[in-house]
Short mmCIF file of C-alpha atoms in Angstrom, two decimals:
data_model
loop_
_atom_site.label_atom_id
_atom_site.label_comp_id
_atom_site.label_asym_id
_atom_site.label_seq_id
_atom_site.Cartn_x
_atom_site.Cartn_y
_atom_site.Cartn_z
CA MET S 1 17.90 16.61 -5.77
CA THR S 2 20.17 16.35 -8.95
CA ILE S 3 18.84 15.27 -12.05
CA ARG S 4 21.03 12.04 -11.53
CA ALA S 5 19.35 11.00 -8.39
CA PHE S 6 16.03 11.83 -9.74
CA VAL S 7 16.61 9.48 -12.66
CA GLY S 8 17.98 7.11 -10.14
CA MET S 9 14.77 7.31 -7.90
CA ALA S 10 12.49 7.00 -11.04
CA TRP S 11 14.32 3.78 -11.75
CA LEU S 12 13.91 2.13 -8.97
CA LEU S 13 10.26 2.96 -8.56
CA THR S 14 9.08 1.60 -12.31
CA SER S 15 11.37 -1.21 -11.77
CA THR S 16 10.35 -2.39 -7.97
CA LEU S 17 6.87 -0.88 -7.11
CA ALA S 18 4.70 -1.57 -10.24
CA TRP S 19 2.79 -4.02 -8.41
CA PRO S 20 2.29 -4.61 -4.92
CA GLN S 21 1.26 -8.15 -4.69
CA GLN S 22 0.65 -8.60 -1.04
CA ALA S 23 3.29 -6.39 -0.24
CA ASN S 24 1.12 -4.02 1.89
CA VAL S 25 3.21 -0.90 0.42
CA ASN S 26 0.06 1.02 -1.03
CA LEU S 27 -3.63 0.72 -0.55
CA ASP S 28 -3.76 -0.84 -3.93
CA TYR S 29 -7.07 -2.15 -5.68
CA ASN S 30 -5.45 -4.88 -6.94
CA PRO S 31 -3.04 -6.05 -4.24
CA GLN S 32 -3.17 -9.98 -4.95
CA LYS S 33 -1.79 -9.62 -8.72
CA ASN S 34 1.08 -11.95 -8.84
CA ALA S 35 3.65 -9.91 -11.00
CA GLU S 36 6.78 -10.06 -8.99
CA ASN S 37 6.78 -13.75 -8.66
CA LEU S 38 7.25 -13.11 -5.19
CA ILE S 39 5.38 -15.01 -2.07
CA PRO S 40 4.46 -12.93 1.26
CA PHE S 41 6.80 -13.24 4.05
CA SER S 42 6.29 -16.18 5.99
CA ALA S 43 4.22 -17.87 3.84
CA ASN S 44 5.13 -20.71 1.04
CA LEU S 45 3.09 -20.24 -2.06
CA ASN S 46 1.01 -17.16 -3.34
CA SER S 47 -2.59 -17.55 -2.76
CA PRO S 48 -4.92 -16.27 -3.98
CA ASP S 49 -3.62 -15.33 -7.16
CA VAL S 50 -6.22 -13.36 -9.13
CA ALA S 51 -6.07 -13.33 -12.89
CA ASP S 52 -7.43 -9.99 -14.80
CA ASP S 53 -10.38 -12.31 -16.21
CA GLY S 54 -11.16 -12.65 -12.45
CA THR S 55 -10.30 -16.14 -12.21
CA VAL S 56 -8.60 -16.92 -8.94
CA THR S 57 -6.10 -19.67 -8.43
CA PHE S 58 -6.13 -20.67 -4.42
CA ARG S 59 -2.97 -22.56 -3.17
CA LEU S 60 -1.97 -24.87 -0.04
CA ARG S 61 1.05 -26.90 0.80
CA ALA S 62 -0.44 -29.95 2.86
CA PRO S 63 0.84 -33.08 1.83
CA ALA S 64 -0.75 -34.93 4.79
CA ALA S 65 -4.29 -33.70 4.14
CA LYS S 66 -7.15 -35.68 2.38
CA GLU S 67 -9.45 -32.87 1.64
CA VAL S 68 -9.26 -29.41 1.28
CA LEU S 69 -12.18 -27.11 0.61
CA LEU S 70 -12.76 -23.35 -0.14
CA ALA S 71 -15.45 -22.29 2.02
CA GLY S 72 -17.24 -19.19 3.40
CA VAL S 73 -20.69 -17.89 2.39
CA ALA S 74 -19.36 -14.86 0.53
CA VAL S 75 -17.04 -16.50 -1.85
CA LEU S 76 -19.29 -19.59 -2.81
CA THR S 77 -22.28 -17.55 -3.28
CA GLY S 78 -20.18 -15.24 -5.68
CA LEU S 79 -19.37 -18.61 -7.38
CA GLN S 80 -22.78 -19.85 -7.23
CA LYS S 81 -21.78 -22.94 -5.27
CA PRO S 82 -23.85 -22.89 -2.34
CA GLY S 83 -22.99 -25.77 0.20
CA ARG S 84 -19.77 -27.16 2.28
CA GLY S 85 -17.14 -26.07 -0.26
CA VAL S 86 -15.41 -26.44 -3.46
CA PRO S 87 -12.65 -29.10 -3.33
CA PHE S 88 -8.91 -28.32 -4.14
CA THR S 89 -7.01 -31.16 -6.22
CA ARG S 90 -3.99 -32.60 -4.91
CA GLY S 91 -0.86 -32.47 -6.83
CA GLU S 92 2.13 -34.66 -6.55
CA ASP S 93 4.23 -32.27 -4.84
CA GLY S 94 1.57 -32.05 -1.94
CA VAL S 95 0.20 -28.76 -3.20
CA TRP S 96 -3.26 -28.24 -3.33
CA THR S 97 -4.77 -26.30 -6.16
CA LEU S 98 -8.09 -24.72 -7.03
CA LYS S 99 -8.83 -22.41 -10.04
CA ALA S 100 -12.15 -20.85 -9.42
CA GLY S 101 -14.37 -18.17 -11.24
CA PRO S 102 -14.39 -15.83 -13.12
CA LEU S 103 -15.98 -13.62 -10.11
CA LYS S 104 -17.03 -10.36 -10.29
CA PRO S 105 -14.74 -7.45 -8.82
CA ASP S 106 -15.54 -7.38 -5.13
CA ILE S 107 -13.93 -8.44 -1.72
CA TYR S 108 -15.06 -11.63 -0.68
CA ALA S 109 -14.51 -13.47 2.59
CA TYR S 110 -13.29 -16.85 2.66
CA HIS S 111 -11.57 -19.63 4.66
CA LEU S 112 -10.10 -23.03 4.09
CA LEU S 113 -11.37 -26.21 5.36
CA VAL S 114 -8.35 -28.86 5.78
CA ASP S 115 -9.65 -32.27 6.93
CA GLY S 116 -12.83 -30.20 8.76
CA VAL S 117 -10.31 -27.60 10.48
CA ARG S 118 -11.48 -24.22 9.27
CA MET S 119 -8.74 -21.82 9.10
CA ALA S 120 -7.76 -18.43 7.43
CA ASP S 121 -5.61 -18.96 4.36
CA PRO S 122 -1.99 -19.34 5.75
CA ASN S 123 -0.76 -17.74 2.63
CA ASN S 124 -2.81 -14.83 2.17
CA THR S 125 -1.80 -11.21 3.87
CA MET S 126 -4.86 -9.89 3.68
CA ALA S 127 -6.95 -11.03 6.68
CA ALA S 128 -9.75 -9.65 8.81
CA PHE S 129 -11.39 -10.29 12.11
CA THR S 130 -14.04 -9.18 14.14
CA ALA S 131 -16.03 -10.77 16.96
CA MET S 132 -14.93 -13.83 15.42
CA PRO S 133 -11.82 -15.74 14.58
CA PRO S 134 -9.76 -14.40 11.60
CA TYR S 135 -10.57 -15.11 7.95
CA SER S 136 -9.14 -14.43 4.55
CA GLN S 137 -9.96 -11.50 2.21
CA LEU S 138 -10.23 -12.20 -1.68
CA ILE S 139 -10.14 -9.04 -3.72
CA VAL S 140 -11.17 -9.55 -7.29
CA HIS S 141 -10.27 -6.13 -9.02
CA GLY S 142 -11.74 -4.79 -11.88
CA SER S 143 -9.93 -2.57 -14.57
CA GLY S 144 -9.16 0.23 -12.02
CA PRO S 145 -10.17 1.29 -8.64
CA ALA S 146 -14.00 0.63 -7.30
CA TYR S 147 -16.01 2.95 -5.41
CA TYR S 148 -14.61 1.36 -2.14
CA ASP S 149 -10.90 1.49 -2.90
CA ALA S 150 -8.46 4.27 -2.08
CA ARG S 151 -8.39 6.38 -5.00
CA ASN S 152 -6.35 9.74 -5.72
CA VAL S 153 -8.65 11.95 -4.22
CA PRO S 154 -8.65 14.24 -1.26
CA HIS S 155 -9.06 11.84 1.92
CA GLY S 156 -10.91 12.24 5.00
CA ALA S 157 -9.38 10.97 8.44
CA VAL S 158 -10.46 8.35 10.81
CA THR S 159 -9.90 8.70 14.53
CA ARG S 160 -9.80 5.84 17.06
CA HIS S 161 -11.04 7.30 20.38
CA VAL S 162 -10.80 5.32 23.59
CA TYR S 163 -13.14 6.02 26.63
CA HIS S 164 -14.27 4.79 30.05
CA SER S 165 -17.88 3.53 29.78
CA ASN S 166 -19.66 3.50 33.30
CA VAL S 167 -22.13 1.07 31.26
CA THR S 168 -19.82 -1.65 30.25
CA ASN S 169 -17.42 -1.09 33.30
CA GLY S 170 -14.40 -0.73 31.00
CA GLU S 171 -12.37 0.81 28.13
CA ARG S 172 -14.02 1.05 24.84
CA GLU S 173 -13.50 2.14 21.07
CA LEU S 174 -14.99 4.61 18.84
CA TYR S 175 -13.96 5.54 15.33
CA VAL S 176 -14.74 8.88 13.68
CA TYR S 177 -14.38 9.84 10.29
CA THR S 178 -13.98 13.56 9.39
CA PRO S 179 -14.29 14.62 5.70
CA PRO S 180 -11.36 16.11 3.57
CA GLY S 181 -11.08 19.60 4.59
CA TYR S 182 -12.84 19.13 7.95
CA ASP S 183 -13.19 22.72 9.15
CA ARG S 184 -13.97 23.43 12.74
CA SER S 185 -15.75 26.81 11.84
CA ARG S 186 -18.46 24.77 9.94
CA ARG S 187 -21.21 22.39 11.35
CA TYR S 188 -21.42 18.87 9.77
CA PRO S 189 -24.41 16.49 10.07
CA THR S 190 -23.46 13.23 12.12
CA LEU S 191 -24.01 9.57 10.64
CA TYR S 192 -23.83 7.19 13.39
CA LEU S 193 -22.94 3.88 11.72
CA LEU S 194 -23.80 0.57 13.49
CA GLY S 195 -22.68 -3.09 12.79
CA GLY S 196 -24.77 -6.05 13.02
CA SER S 197 -24.23 -8.55 16.12
CA GLY S 198 -20.84 -9.63 14.90
CA GLU S 199 -19.09 -6.35 13.68
CA LEU S 200 -16.45 -4.46 15.52
CA PRO S 201 -15.98 -0.77 14.40
CA SER S 202 -12.76 -1.56 12.90
CA ASN S 203 -14.68 -3.40 10.49
CA TRP S 204 -16.62 -0.56 9.07
CA ILE S 205 -12.96 1.12 7.85
CA TYR S 206 -10.82 -1.80 7.31
CA ASP S 207 -13.08 -4.11 5.60
CA GLY S 208 -16.27 -2.10 4.78
CA ARG S 209 -14.01 1.23 3.91
CA ALA S 210 -16.56 3.56 4.71
CA ASN S 211 -14.19 6.04 4.71
CA PHE S 212 -13.08 5.59 1.03
CA ILE S 213 -16.70 5.06 -0.01
CA MET S 214 -17.17 8.79 1.44
CA ASP S 215 -14.02 10.21 0.25
CA ASN S 216 -15.10 8.82 -3.58
CA LEU S 217 -18.61 9.88 -3.18
CA LEU S 218 -17.50 13.33 -1.88
CA ALA S 219 -14.98 13.60 -4.78
CA GLU S 220 -17.82 12.95 -7.29
CA GLY S 221 -20.22 15.63 -5.87
CA LYS S 222 -22.56 13.01 -4.63
CA ALA S 223 -22.71 13.51 -0.88
CA VAL S 224 -22.59 16.21 1.52
CA PRO S 225 -19.60 16.34 3.86
CA MET S 226 -20.45 14.97 7.23
CA VAL S 227 -18.74 13.01 10.45
CA ILE S 228 -19.48 9.45 10.67
CA ALA S 229 -19.13 8.04 13.99
CA ILE S 230 -18.84 4.33 14.42
CA PRO S 231 -19.28 3.07 18.13
CA ASN S 232 -18.44 -0.56 19.16
CA ASN S 233 -21.83 -2.15 19.40
CA GLN S 234 -20.63 -5.28 21.02
CA VAL S 235 -22.10 -5.04 24.77
CA VAL S 236 -22.73 -8.56 25.50
CA HIS S 237 -20.85 -11.64 24.62
CA ARG S 238 -22.03 -12.52 20.84
CA ASN S 239 -22.95 -16.05 21.90
CA ASN S 240 -24.87 -15.04 25.15
CA PRO S 241 -28.48 -16.59 24.54
CA LYS S 242 -30.11 -13.24 25.57
CA HIS S 243 -27.49 -11.49 23.35
CA THR S 244 -30.34 -9.61 21.43
CA GLU S 245 -32.79 -8.86 24.13
CA LEU S 246 -30.04 -7.56 26.51
CA THR S 247 -27.91 -5.66 23.66
CA PHE S 248 -30.56 -2.91 22.90
CA LYS S 249 -30.95 -1.63 26.46
CA ILE S 250 -27.32 -1.58 27.21
CA PHE S 251 -25.91 -0.51 23.89
CA GLU S 252 -28.48 2.67 23.94
CA ALA S 253 -27.20 3.43 27.67
CA ASP S 254 -23.53 3.32 26.37
CA LEU S 255 -24.62 5.72 23.13
CA ARG S 256 -26.60 8.13 25.42
CA ARG S 257 -24.01 8.16 28.31
CA HIS S 258 -20.77 8.13 26.46
CA VAL S 259 -20.76 8.14 22.52
CA ILE S 260 -23.05 11.13 21.69
CA PRO S 261 -21.36 13.29 24.17
CA LEU S 262 -17.99 12.23 23.17
CA VAL S 263 -18.87 13.03 19.33
CA GLU S 264 -20.82 16.37 20.11
CA GLY S 265 -17.78 17.50 22.53
CA ALA S 266 -14.85 16.71 20.24
CA TYR S 267 -16.34 17.51 16.70
CA SER S 268 -17.99 20.50 15.12
CA VAL S 269 -21.68 18.88 14.42
CA ARG S 270 -25.09 20.27 14.18
CA MET I 1 -33.93 7.32 34.62
CA THR I 2 -36.11 5.75 37.49
CA ILE I 3 -34.26 3.79 40.43
CA ARG I 4 -36.17 0.58 39.18
CA ALA I 5 -34.84 0.93 35.59
CA PHE I 6 -31.05 1.58 37.50
CA VAL I 7 -31.55 -1.06 39.70
CA GLY I 8 -32.34 -3.20 36.66
CA MET I 9 -29.30 -2.02 34.56
CA ALA I 10 -26.95 -2.71 37.53
CA TRP I 11 -28.28 -6.41 37.54
CA LEU I 12 -27.51 -6.61 33.89
CA LEU I 13 -24.09 -5.50 34.47
CA THR I 14 -22.96 -7.48 37.01
CA SER I 15 -24.79 -10.76 35.77
CA THR I 16 -23.53 -10.60 31.97
CA LEU I 17 -20.79 -8.27 31.78
CA ALA I 18 -18.11 -9.26 34.35
CA TRP I 19 -15.83 -11.33 32.05
CA PRO I 20 -15.67 -10.36 28.10
CA GLN I 21 -13.88 -13.66 27.37
CA GLN I 22 -13.42 -13.11 23.59
CA ALA I 23 -16.64 -10.98 23.56
CA ASN I 24 -14.65 -7.85 22.17
CA VAL I 25 -16.73 -5.67 24.27
CA ASN I 26 -14.17 -3.91 26.48
CA LEU I 27 -10.61 -3.39 25.61
CA ASP I 28 -10.10 -5.98 28.89
CA TYR I 29 -6.70 -6.78 30.26
CA ASN I 30 -7.84 -10.37 30.62
CA PRO I 31 -9.90 -11.25 27.50
CA GLN I 32 -9.56 -14.69 27.14
CA LYS I 33 -10.70 -15.76 30.75
CA ASN I 34 -13.25 -18.62 30.24
CA ALA I 35 -16.11 -17.42 32.78
CA GLU I 36 -19.12 -17.26 31.00
CA ASN I 37 -18.58 -20.63 29.41
CA LEU I 38 -19.53 -19.39 26.11
CA ILE I 39 -17.11 -20.23 22.91
CA PRO I 40 -16.71 -17.12 20.33
CA PHE I 41 -19.12 -16.92 17.27
CA SER I 42 -18.29 -19.32 14.52
CA ALA I 43 -15.62 -21.15 16.74
CA ASN I 44 -16.37 -24.43 18.20
CA LEU I 45 -14.24 -24.32 21.35
CA ASN I 46 -12.58 -21.97 23.67
CA SER I 47 -8.97 -21.45 22.69
CA PRO I 48 -6.86 -20.50 24.41
CA ASP I 49 -8.20 -20.71 28.11
CA VAL I 50 -5.97 -18.83 30.24
CA ALA I 51 -6.10 -19.73 34.05
CA ASP I 52 -5.38 -17.08 36.66
CA ASP I 53 -2.05 -18.92 37.54
CA GLY I 54 -0.72 -18.19 33.95
CA THR I 55 -1.16 -21.81 32.58
CA VAL I 56 -3.12 -22.07 29.15
CA THR I 57 -5.10 -24.63 27.69
CA PHE I 58 -5.19 -24.77 23.89
CA ARG I 59 -7.67 -26.75 21.99
CA LEU I 60 -8.22 -27.82 18.33
CA ARG I 61 -10.99 -30.04 17.21
CA ALA I 62 -9.27 -31.83 14.20
CA PRO I 63 -10.51 -35.72 14.30
CA ALA I 64 -8.31 -36.50 11.09
CA ALA I 65 -5.17 -34.90 12.23
CA LYS I 66 -2.04 -36.69 12.91
CA GLU I 67 -0.04 -34.11 14.48
CA VAL I 68 -1.02 -30.85 16.27
CA LEU I 69 1.85 -28.55 17.40
CA LEU I 70 1.84 -25.18 19.13
CA ALA I 71 4.38 -22.96 17.41
CA GLY I 72 5.61 -19.40 17.03
CA VAL I 73 8.85 -18.13 18.20
CA ALA I 74 7.36 -15.72 21.07
CA VAL I 75 5.35 -18.36 22.69
CA LEU I 76 7.99 -20.97 22.36
CA THR I 77 10.40 -18.82 24.04
CA GLY I 78 8.13 -17.53 26.64
CA LEU I 79 7.73 -21.31 27.32
CA GLN I 80 11.36 -22.18 27.25
CA LYS I 81 10.82 -24.87 24.36
CA PRO I 82 12.56 -23.72 21.62
CA GLY I 83 12.32 -25.99 18.41
CA ARG I 84 9.85 -27.12 15.99
CA GLY I 85 6.72 -26.78 18.62
CA VAL I 86 5.08 -28.19 21.54
CA PRO I 87 2.57 -31.23 20.83
CA PHE I 88 -0.86 -31.23 21.57
CA THR I 89 -2.60 -34.64 22.46
CA ARG I 90 -5.45 -36.42 20.83
CA GLY I 91 -8.53 -36.89 22.78
CA GLU I 92 -11.22 -39.85 22.09
CA ASP I 93 -13.52 -37.15 20.73
CA GLY I 94 -11.29 -35.91 18.18
CA VAL I 95 -10.22 -32.66 20.41
CA TRP I 96 -6.80 -32.18 20.50
CA THR I 97 -5.62 -30.14 23.85
CA LEU I 98 -2.13 -28.64 25.14
CA LYS I 99 -2.06 -27.54 28.72
CA ALA I 100 1.25 -25.37 28.62
CA GLY I 101 2.86 -22.67 31.02
CA PRO I 102 2.78 -21.17 33.27
CA LEU I 103 3.68 -18.21 31.17
CA LYS I 104 4.58 -14.66 32.67
CA PRO I 105 2.04 -12.15 32.02
CA ASP I 106 2.53 -10.72 28.45
CA ILE I 107 1.09 -10.81 24.90
CA TYR I 108 2.58 -13.85 22.91
CA ALA I 109 2.26 -14.29 19.11
CA TYR I 110 1.62 -17.82 18.24
CA HIS I 111 -0.05 -20.29 15.53
CA LEU I 112 -0.90 -24.10 15.11
CA LEU I 113 0.77 -26.55 13.05
CA VAL I 114 -1.58 -28.81 12.02
CA ASP I 115 -0.16 -32.07 10.20
CA GLY I 116 2.47 -29.36 8.65
CA VAL I 117 0.01 -26.64 7.78
CA ARG I 118 0.82 -23.25 9.77
CA MET I 119 -2.39 -21.21 10.85
CA ALA I 120 -3.78 -18.67 13.18
CA ASP I 121 -5.86 -20.53 15.88
CA PRO I 122 -9.33 -21.26 14.63
CA ASN I 123 -10.83 -20.59 17.85
CA ASN I 124 -9.39 -17.15 18.92
CA THR I 125 -10.93 -14.05 18.02
CA MET I 126 -7.69 -12.20 19.09
CA ALA I 127 -5.73 -12.23 16.05
CA ALA I 128 -3.17 -9.93 14.25
CA PHE I 129 -1.70 -9.45 10.88
CA THR I 130 1.14 -7.45 9.27
CA ALA I 131 3.08 -7.85 6.02
CA MET I 132 2.38 -11.38 6.58
CA PRO I 133 -0.45 -13.77 6.97
CA PRO I 134 -2.40 -13.73 10.21
CA TYR I 135 -1.59 -15.35 13.58
CA SER I 136 -3.17 -15.42 16.85
CA GLN I 137 -2.50 -13.61 20.38
CA LEU I 138 -2.12 -15.34 23.70
CA ILE I 139 -2.55 -12.72 26.21
CA VAL I 140 -1.50 -13.91 29.69
CA HIS I 141 -2.63 -11.58 32.24
CA GLY I 142 -1.51 -10.41 35.75
CA SER I 143 -3.65 -9.37 38.57
CA GLY I 144 -4.95 -6.20 36.93
CA PRO I 145 -3.93 -4.10 33.60
CA ALA I 146 -0.07 -4.07 32.51
CA TYR I 147 1.60 -0.81 31.02
CA TYR I 148 0.58 -1.63 27.49
CA ASP I 149 -3.22 -2.18 28.62
CA ALA I 150 -6.24 0.05 28.39
CA ARG I 151 -6.66 1.46 31.78
CA ASN I 152 -9.20 4.14 33.13
CA VAL I 153 -6.83 7.22 32.81
CA PRO I 154 -7.44 10.02 30.14
CA HIS I 155 -6.90 8.47 26.81
CA GLY I 156 -5.14 10.12 23.69
CA ALA I 157 -6.49 9.68 20.04
CA VAL I 158 -5.10 8.00 17.02
CA THR I 159 -5.95 9.19 13.66
CA ARG I 160 -5.56 7.17 10.44
CA HIS I 161 -4.52 9.43 7.42
CA VAL I 162 -4.53 8.33 4.01
CA TYR I 163 -2.27 10.36 1.45
CA HIS I 164 -1.10 10.17 -2.22
CA SER I 165 2.49 9.44 -2.58
CA ASN I 166 4.23 10.31 -6.00
CA VAL I 167 7.23 8.20 -4.21
CA THR I 168 5.34 4.96 -4.10
CA ASN I 169 2.74 6.23 -6.56
CA GLY I 170 -0.29 5.19 -4.62
CA GLU I 171 -2.59 5.94 -1.39
CA ARG I 172 -0.78 5.29 1.65
CA GLU I 173 -1.28 5.19 5.50
CA LEU I 174 0.05 7.31 8.40
CA TYR I 175 -1.14 6.92 12.12
CA VAL I 176 -0.74 9.83 14.30
CA TYR I 177 -1.32 9.73 18.08
CA THR I 178 -2.48 12.98 20.13
CA PRO I 179 -2.21 12.80 23.87
CA PRO I 180 -5.02 13.37 26.08
CA GLY I 181 -5.92 16.79 26.24
CA TYR I 182 -4.23 17.82 22.85
CA ASP I 183 -4.55 21.46 22.48
CA ARG I 184 -3.79 23.09 19.44
CA SER I 185 -2.28 26.49 21.31
CA ARG I 186 0.54 24.43 22.28
CA ARG I 187 3.37 22.92 20.56
CA TYR I 188 4.32 19.24 21.04
CA PRO I 189 7.65 17.26 20.40
CA THR I 190 7.11 14.50 17.74
CA LEU I 191 8.35 10.94 17.75
CA TYR I 192 8.32 9.33 14.39
CA LEU I 193 8.04 5.65 15.29
CA LEU I 194 9.10 2.99 12.43
CA GLY I 195 8.63 -0.46 12.36
CA GLY I 196 11.10 -3.29 11.33
CA SER I 197 10.89 -4.95 8.18
CA GLY I 198 7.62 -6.68 8.63
CA GLU I 199 5.24 -4.10 10.55
CA LEU I 200 2.61 -2.06 9.42
CA PRO I 201 1.71 1.30 10.99
CA SER I 202 -1.47 -0.51 12.56
CA ASN I 203 0.75 -3.16 14.43
CA TRP I 204 2.17 -0.16 16.66
CA ILE I 205 -1.49 0.48 17.83
CA TYR I 206 -3.21 -2.57 17.66
CA ASP I 207 -0.75 -5.10 18.72
CA GLY I 208 2.34 -2.98 20.12
CA ARG I 209 -0.24 -0.54 22.15
CA ALA I 210 2.11 2.49 21.48
CA ASN I 211 -1.04 4.56 22.45
CA PHE I 212 -1.85 2.78 25.51
CA ILE I 213 1.58 2.90 27.00
CA MET I 214 1.86 6.68 26.27
CA ASP I 215 -1.76 7.35 27.90
CA ASN I 216 -0.23 5.17 31.27
CA LEU I 217 2.90 7.00 31.23
CA LEU I 218 1.34 10.55 30.85
CA ALA I 219 -0.82 9.28 33.86
CA GLU I 220 1.95 8.51 35.91
CA GLY I 221 3.72 11.64 35.22
CA LYS I 222 6.64 9.51 33.61
CA ALA I 223 6.69 10.96 30.06
CA VAL I 224 5.93 14.67 28.37
CA PRO I 225 2.73 14.55 26.04
CA MET I 226 3.87 14.17 22.62
CA VAL I 227 2.85 13.43 19.31
CA ILE I 228 3.62 10.10 17.83
CA ALA I 229 3.67 9.58 14.07
CA ILE I 230 3.67 6.15 12.63
CA PRO I 231 4.34 5.85 9.00
CA ASN I 232 4.09 2.68 6.87
CA ASN I 233 7.53 1.84 6.35
CA GLN I 234 6.60 -0.90 3.57
CA VAL I 235 8.12 0.42 0.34
CA VAL I 236 9.14 -2.54 -1.38
CA HIS I 237 7.82 -6.09 -1.16
CA ARG I 238 9.08 -7.51 1.88
CA ASN I 239 10.53 -10.91 0.12
CA ASN I 240 12.24 -8.80 -2.74
CA PRO I 241 15.98 -9.96 -2.32
CA LYS I 242 16.71 -6.05 -2.59
CA HIS I 243 14.53 -5.16 -0.32
CA THR I 244 16.62 -3.81 2.54
CA GLU I 245 19.16 -1.64 0.05
CA LEU I 246 15.86 -0.24 -1.75
CA THR I 247 13.95 0.57 1.27
CA PHE I 248 16.17 3.22 2.90
CA LYS I 249 16.30 5.45 -0.34
CA ILE I 250 12.57 5.35 -1.06
CA PHE I 251 11.27 5.42 2.42
CA GLU I 252 13.42 8.52 3.12
CA ALA I 253 11.91 10.32 -0.04
CA ASP I 254 8.39 9.18 1.32
CA LEU I 255 9.09 10.58 4.79
CA ARG I 256 10.70 13.93 3.44
CA ARG I 257 7.90 14.47 0.69
CA HIS I 258 4.95 13.25 2.24
CA VAL I 259 5.16 12.08 5.82
CA ILE I 260 6.72 15.02 7.39
CA PRO I 261 4.83 17.84 5.80
CA LEU I 262 1.52 16.03 6.63
CA VAL I 263 2.38 15.90 10.22
CA GLU I 264 3.63 19.58 10.55
CA GLY I 265 0.44 20.85 8.63
CA ALA I 266 -1.97 18.77 10.29
CA TYR I 267 -0.50 18.82 14.06
CA SER I 268 0.49 21.61 16.43
CA VAL I 269 4.26 20.21 16.64
CA ARG I 270 7.45 22.12 17.40
#
């Protein structure tokens, strides 16, 4: 690379990549900062728009709506406003706005209630889903990455395995985290990480960020390297009235017959 | 395990696990079949409800709405109804319904337009997102798993790596598929799989199902085992007016400096 090409590249980077702003470029600790004045592709407004003081502006274009509420236990608890929801205000242009907070740095699940219809935020690319319909994520940043954010430290890897289960009679998922520098000549302790009755294994990675939490703990010398196995603990429809009583037996059978043998066969664990 | 326990388990399985029905238990080829008469957790209706003849019933509780449309290029093209959307009909109970199709077996992206507000289906747990807000997935099944479904065949694994990029100045994702029976003493060809300007690497796995397509091709002897590397090709905000012209240079730099060295260092490729 010539010096001229390098200078050109440096200019591109500083001028266009300073703030991802729902751009899904980097795993940024502050992805919702509105610094480029660009809205996400296929959205029509920026929402949520998180200011450095932790206040958040939500926006929704809904000219025909009679009521727009911010809802979701996590965000309402963070705002100390329990109840049905916090109302937006309608503007002359049909755009509803709510400025809320400040909120403490954290990741908050939320949704909108538009004339009683519950929906993920139609302008937010930061979405999540589990064994329930999709919802949106509000990421309130601090002055830098938090303990759960992707920092510039050595990273482990997460592998999604798929196996056939004779217990549930189908193909199932298993996620396995290996620490940075994973070395097959060593033997690692294993943590089996299970969700509650609503989680999927992907939630531990994409929403709970168990891998980044471990990367950061390891970088700070606060944990020993370990393998983390995250099985799918959904074995009965979540709304089956016998969900709880059926789940324990079936899940234990899947764990013993398939999950543990797979982990112990594929990884160097003790 | 005694015979009695085994009989008990067999009864549980056949009586409760026959149809996942948005249960997120197995990676089923027909997850939206409504056979248990249960709605997903935190939803209030079953939508979409796919019949064996390929017709689909969508439902939305929205008593205050004046217009509900089924929208999205993929589903409207499948229905041969291009345009703004296909209208639902309001019932006396405030539940809007649309019976559409039959549709050919496939996976269709769709969303709803409720009084002009575009949203993912609030009753469907099968959601997806990319560098744009979330949308819903309609899975129309055939008489068995399709070429893209999780079949009972040997499965490869998909590993999500995270690395620090000096090009985009942050932490970034890379997904790598290894074929079933991946053996470090062999050397594999590598396919670098890149999305269009809107995709994230996760879309190739969770929506495009590149891993299951390869598993199935390998099981049928129609492909040679290969490593598939799926980098994140988002390097500039998707709605930046210079998105296209900037992307090629920056992405090439990330590919050469980080992605290819990571793949060639961590995997046995030729």
